[in-house]
Amino acid sequence: MTKQQGGPPVRRAVVSGSTFEERIGYARAVVDGDRVHVSGTTGFDYASMTISEDVVEQARQCLRNIGAALAEAGCTFADVVRVRYLLPAREDFEPCWPVLRRAFGEVRPAATMMVCGLADERMRIEIEVDARRGPVGPGAGLRVEPVAGDAMVEEWRHVHNAVVPPAAMSLDQARERAGRYRLANAYLGDVLVGCSTVRPPEGEERVATVIARVLPAFRGRGIGAALYEAGMAEAEALGAGAVETVVLAANGDGLRFAGARGFVERDRYVLDGESDEWVDLRLAARPS
């Protein structure tokens, strides 16, 4: 459940930039604890505020808009538990089935289709969903994959830079990192949610470094734990005698995560010419 530290569940609005949201006074989605409610969403491209005349293309755009809202809320289509379809013409529904099945065929949410008028005569379909942010893992749609190729390096760089902006790197720097370390990306379905770094063992103590990073919207769902376990397995396979990690001091979630897994602070420092504080930690004992 999304919570403030030591406090009640957080209610958060997700906005898309649609002019309708501003004019009428609503949010594209609302995150309320572990529940995510996505408003009725039509086939407008919100960047240009244009809409196709074709109902199937409108359905595709509805799902693109919904997918973006779910991702900002820390969800994917796999988390959807309820979907409602609203169409002015019942005969328009069946042509949309293949598009809808690609999004929901494996999820099988509860569903309702209603024939009704919509706010604009150009709108031929509107879709509304409810989702639940539950725990995930390798058996629940989470994939942790080694980074291979520039596309995955760019995805790894995106997560790295989002989580540790003071250490933001260019694509060339990320490529160099991929040549020296073992990098991995985490996905929920096709949605990028995290990344990891394993630095091979060095020195007499054969110290490896394992770093797990999760995009803020997707934290609290077990993704960091899965990345950490995969990284630890990699370090152990490389013959690590000890394991360390490094966390930006301002990243309270990261420090709590490391502490809960037995890492103990060894050093705090600020790099030359910078102002951000970093924390080095070493695993005191592998949790049983």
Coordinates of C-alpha atoms in Angstrom, one line a residue:
M1 CA 0.0 0.0 0.0
T2 CA 1.2 3.5 -0.8
K3 CA 1.8 5.2 2.6
Q4 CA 3.6 8.1 4.1
Q5 CA 6.3 6.9 6.4
G6 CA 4.5 6.0 9.6
G7 CA 1.3 7.6 8.3
P8 CA -2.0 6.8 6.6
P9 CA -2.4 5.8 2.9
V10 CA -1.6 8.5 0.5
R11 CA -4.2 9.9 -1.9
R12 CA -2.5 11.3 -5.1
A13 CA -3.9 12.6 -8.3
V14 CA -2.4 11.8 -11.7
V15 CA -3.0 14.3 -14.5
S16 CA -2.5 13.8 -18.2
G17 CA -2.6 17.4 -19.6
S18 CA -6.0 16.9 -21.1
T19 CA -7.9 20.2 -21.4
F20 CA -11.0 18.4 -20.2
E21 CA -9.4 17.7 -16.8
E22 CA -8.7 21.3 -16.3
R23 CA -12.0 22.7 -17.6
I24 CA -14.2 20.2 -15.7
G25 CA -12.1 19.7 -12.6
Y26 CA -11.0 16.0 -12.4
A27 CA -7.9 13.9 -12.6
R28 CA -7.0 11.3 -15.1
A29 CA -6.5 8.9 -12.2
V30 CA -6.5 8.8 -8.4
V31 CA -4.1 6.7 -6.4
D32 CA -5.8 5.9 -3.0
G33 CA -3.6 3.6 -1.0
D34 CA -3.2 0.4 -3.0
R35 CA -6.1 1.3 -5.3
V36 CA -5.9 3.1 -8.6
H37 CA -9.0 4.6 -10.2
V38 CA -8.7 5.7 -13.8
S39 CA -11.3 8.1 -15.1
G40 CA -13.3 7.5 -18.2
T41 CA -10.8 7.9 -21.0
T42 CA -11.5 8.6 -24.6
G43 CA -9.4 8.3 -27.8
F44 CA -8.0 11.9 -27.8
D45 CA -4.3 12.3 -28.3
Y46 CA -3.8 14.7 -25.4
A47 CA -0.6 16.2 -26.8
S48 CA -2.5 17.5 -29.9
M49 CA -6.1 17.2 -28.6
T50 CA -7.0 15.4 -31.8
I51 CA -9.1 12.3 -32.2
S52 CA -9.4 9.7 -35.0
E53 CA -12.7 9.1 -36.7
D54 CA -12.1 5.3 -36.6
V55 CA -13.4 3.6 -33.5
V56 CA -10.7 0.9 -33.4
E57 CA -8.0 3.6 -33.5
Q58 CA -9.9 5.4 -30.7
A59 CA -9.8 2.3 -28.7
R60 CA -6.0 2.0 -29.2
Q61 CA -5.5 5.6 -28.1
C62 CA -7.8 5.1 -25.1
L63 CA -5.5 2.2 -24.0
R64 CA -2.4 4.3 -24.6
N65 CA -3.8 7.1 -22.5
I66 CA -4.8 4.6 -19.8
G67 CA -1.5 2.8 -19.9
A68 CA 0.4 6.1 -19.3
A69 CA -1.8 6.9 -16.3
L70 CA -1.4 3.5 -14.8
A71 CA 2.4 3.7 -15.2
E72 CA 2.5 7.1 -13.4
A73 CA 0.4 5.5 -10.7
G74 CA 2.8 2.6 -10.4
C75 CA 0.7 0.0 -12.2
T76 CA 0.3 -1.8 -15.5
F77 CA -2.6 -3.4 -17.3
A78 CA -1.8 -6.6 -15.3
D79 CA -3.0 -4.8 -12.2
V80 CA -6.5 -4.0 -13.6
V81 CA -9.4 -5.6 -11.7
R82 CA -12.3 -3.8 -13.3
V83 CA -13.0 -2.3 -16.8
R84 CA -16.0 -0.4 -18.1
Y85 CA -16.7 0.2 -21.8
L86 CA -19.0 3.0 -22.9
L87 CA -20.1 3.4 -26.5
P88 CA -22.9 5.4 -28.2
A89 CA -23.3 2.6 -30.9
R90 CA -23.4 -1.0 -29.8
E91 CA -22.2 -2.2 -33.2
D92 CA -18.9 -0.4 -32.7
F93 CA -18.0 -2.6 -29.8
E94 CA -17.2 -5.9 -31.6
P95 CA -14.6 -4.4 -34.0
C96 CA -12.7 -3.2 -30.9
W97 CA -12.5 -6.7 -29.3
P98 CA -9.0 -7.7 -30.8
V99 CA -7.5 -4.4 -29.4
L100 CA -9.1 -4.9 -26.0
R101 CA -8.1 -8.5 -25.9
R102 CA -4.4 -7.7 -26.4
A103 CA -4.6 -5.4 -23.3
F104 CA -6.8 -7.6 -21.0
G105 CA -6.8 -11.1 -22.5
E106 CA -4.4 -12.5 -19.9
V107 CA -5.6 -10.3 -17.1
R108 CA -9.3 -11.1 -17.3
P109 CA -10.7 -8.2 -15.2
A110 CA -14.4 -7.9 -14.4
A111 CA -16.0 -6.0 -17.3
T112 CA -19.2 -4.1 -18.2
M113 CA -20.2 -2.6 -21.6
M114 CA -22.8 0.1 -21.7
V115 CA -24.5 1.9 -24.6
C116 CA -24.8 5.6 -23.8
G117 CA -24.2 9.1 -25.1
L118 CA -20.7 10.6 -24.7
A119 CA -19.7 14.2 -24.0
D120 CA -18.5 14.9 -27.6
E121 CA -20.1 13.5 -30.8
R122 CA -16.6 12.7 -32.1
M123 CA -16.1 10.2 -29.2
R124 CA -17.0 6.6 -30.2
I125 CA -15.7 4.8 -27.2
E126 CA -14.7 5.6 -23.6
I127 CA -12.9 3.2 -21.2
E128 CA -12.6 3.4 -17.4
V129 CA -10.5 1.0 -15.3
D130 CA -9.8 0.3 -11.6
A131 CA -6.5 -1.4 -10.6
R132 CA -4.8 -2.6 -7.4
R133 CA -1.2 -2.2 -6.6
G134 CA -0.3 -5.6 -5.1
P135 CA 3.0 -7.3 -4.5
V136 CA 4.7 -8.6 -7.6
G137 CA 7.6 -11.0 -8.3
P138 CA 9.1 -13.3 -10.9
G139 CA 5.9 -15.4 -10.8
A140 CA 3.6 -12.5 -11.1
G141 CA 4.6 -10.8 -14.3
L142 CA 8.0 -9.4 -13.1
R143 CA 11.0 -10.0 -15.4
V144 CA 14.6 -9.2 -14.5
E145 CA 16.7 -9.3 -17.7
P146 CA 20.5 -8.7 -18.4
V147 CA 21.1 -5.5 -20.3
A148 CA 22.0 -6.2 -23.9
G149 CA 22.2 -3.7 -26.7
D150 CA 21.7 0.1 -26.8
A151 CA 18.0 0.1 -26.3
M152 CA 18.3 -1.7 -22.9
V153 CA 21.3 0.4 -22.0
E154 CA 19.2 3.5 -22.6
E155 CA 16.4 2.0 -20.4
W156 CA 18.9 1.2 -17.6
R157 CA 20.3 4.8 -17.9
H158 CA 16.7 6.2 -17.6
V159 CA 16.1 4.4 -14.3
H160 CA 19.6 5.2 -13.0
N161 CA 19.2 8.9 -13.8
A162 CA 15.6 9.1 -12.4
V163 CA 16.7 7.5 -9.0
V164 CA 20.1 9.2 -8.6
P165 CA 19.9 12.5 -10.6
P166 CA 23.2 13.8 -9.0
A167 CA 25.0 11.0 -10.8
A168 CA 23.1 11.3 -14.1
M169 CA 25.1 9.8 -16.9
S170 CA 25.1 10.0 -20.7
L171 CA 24.4 7.1 -23.0
D172 CA 28.2 6.8 -23.7
Q173 CA 28.9 6.6 -19.9
A174 CA 26.2 4.0 -19.5
R175 CA 27.7 2.0 -22.4
E176 CA 31.0 2.1 -20.6
R177 CA 29.4 1.0 -17.4
A178 CA 27.8 -2.0 -19.2
G179 CA 31.2 -3.1 -20.4
R180 CA 32.6 -3.3 -16.9
Y181 CA 29.6 -4.3 -14.7
R182 CA 26.7 -6.7 -14.8
L183 CA 23.6 -4.6 -15.5
A184 CA 20.0 -5.7 -15.5
N185 CA 16.5 -4.1 -16.1
A186 CA 13.3 -5.0 -14.4
Y187 CA 9.9 -5.0 -16.3
L188 CA 6.3 -5.5 -15.3
G189 CA 4.9 -6.9 -18.5
D190 CA 6.4 -4.4 -21.0
V191 CA 6.8 -1.6 -18.5
L192 CA 10.2 -0.6 -17.3
V193 CA 10.2 -0.4 -13.5
G194 CA 13.7 -0.7 -12.2
C195 CA 17.4 -1.6 -12.8
S196 CA 20.4 -3.1 -11.0
T197 CA 24.2 -3.0 -11.1
V198 CA 26.5 -5.7 -9.9
R199 CA 30.2 -4.7 -9.7
P200 CA 32.4 -7.9 -9.8
P201 CA 34.4 -8.7 -6.7
E202 CA 37.6 -6.7 -6.2
G203 CA 40.6 -6.7 -3.7
E204 CA 41.8 -9.2 -1.2
E205 CA 38.3 -9.5 0.4
R206 CA 36.7 -10.0 -3.0
V207 CA 34.1 -7.3 -2.3
A208 CA 31.3 -7.1 -4.8
T209 CA 28.8 -4.2 -5.0
V210 CA 25.1 -4.8 -5.6
I211 CA 22.7 -1.9 -6.2
A212 CA 19.0 -2.2 -6.9
R213 CA 17.0 0.8 -8.1
V214 CA 13.2 1.0 -8.5
L215 CA 11.3 3.9 -10.1
P216 CA 9.5 5.8 -7.2
A217 CA 5.9 5.0 -8.5
F218 CA 6.6 1.3 -8.4
R219 CA 8.2 1.0 -4.9
G220 CA 6.7 -1.1 -2.2
R221 CA 5.7 -3.9 -4.5
G222 CA 8.6 -6.3 -4.0
I223 CA 10.4 -5.2 -7.1
G224 CA 13.5 -4.0 -5.2
A225 CA 13.7 -7.3 -3.3
A226 CA 13.6 -9.3 -6.6
L227 CA 16.3 -7.1 -8.1
Y228 CA 18.4 -7.5 -5.0
E229 CA 18.1 -11.3 -4.8
A230 CA 19.0 -11.5 -8.5
G231 CA 22.0 -9.3 -7.9
M232 CA 23.1 -11.2 -4.8
A233 CA 22.9 -14.5 -6.8
E234 CA 25.1 -12.9 -9.5
A235 CA 27.6 -11.7 -6.9
E236 CA 27.8 -15.1 -5.2
A237 CA 28.3 -16.8 -8.6
L238 CA 31.2 -14.5 -9.2
G239 CA 32.7 -15.6 -5.9
A240 CA 32.1 -12.5 -3.8
G241 CA 33.5 -12.7 -0.2
A242 CA 31.6 -9.7 0.9
V243 CA 28.9 -7.4 -0.6
E244 CA 28.5 -3.7 -0.4
T245 CA 26.0 -1.2 -1.7
V246 CA 25.9 2.6 -2.1
V247 CA 22.9 4.8 -1.6
L248 CA 22.3 8.5 -2.1
A249 CA 21.8 9.8 1.5
A250 CA 18.6 11.7 0.4
N251 CA 17.0 8.4 -0.7
G252 CA 15.3 7.4 2.5
D253 CA 13.6 4.5 0.8
G254 CA 16.9 3.1 -0.4
L255 CA 18.5 3.4 3.1
R256 CA 15.6 1.7 4.7
F257 CA 15.6 -1.1 2.1
A258 CA 19.4 -1.7 2.7
G259 CA 19.0 -1.6 6.5
A260 CA 16.2 -4.2 6.4
R261 CA 18.5 -6.6 4.5
G262 CA 21.3 -6.4 6.9
F263 CA 23.5 -3.7 5.4
V264 CA 25.4 -1.6 7.9
E265 CA 26.7 1.9 7.2
R266 CA 30.5 2.2 6.8
D267 CA 31.0 5.7 5.4
R268 CA 29.4 8.9 4.4
Y269 CA 31.0 11.3 1.9
V270 CA 30.6 14.1 -0.6
L271 CA 32.5 13.8 -3.9
D272 CA 34.9 16.6 -4.8
G273 CA 33.0 19.6 -6.3
E274 CA 29.6 18.2 -5.4
S275 CA 27.1 18.8 -2.6
D276 CA 25.2 15.5 -2.4
E277 CA 26.0 13.1 0.3
W278 CA 26.5 9.3 -0.4
V279 CA 26.4 6.4 2.0
D280 CA 28.5 3.2 1.6
L281 CA 27.1 0.2 3.4
R282 CA 28.3 -3.4 3.8
L283 CA 26.3 -6.5 4.3
A284 CA 27.0 -7.6 7.9
A285 CA 25.2 -11.0 7.6
R286 CA 23.0 -12.5 4.8
P287 CA 19.4 -12.5 6.2
S288 CA 18.1 -16.1 6.8

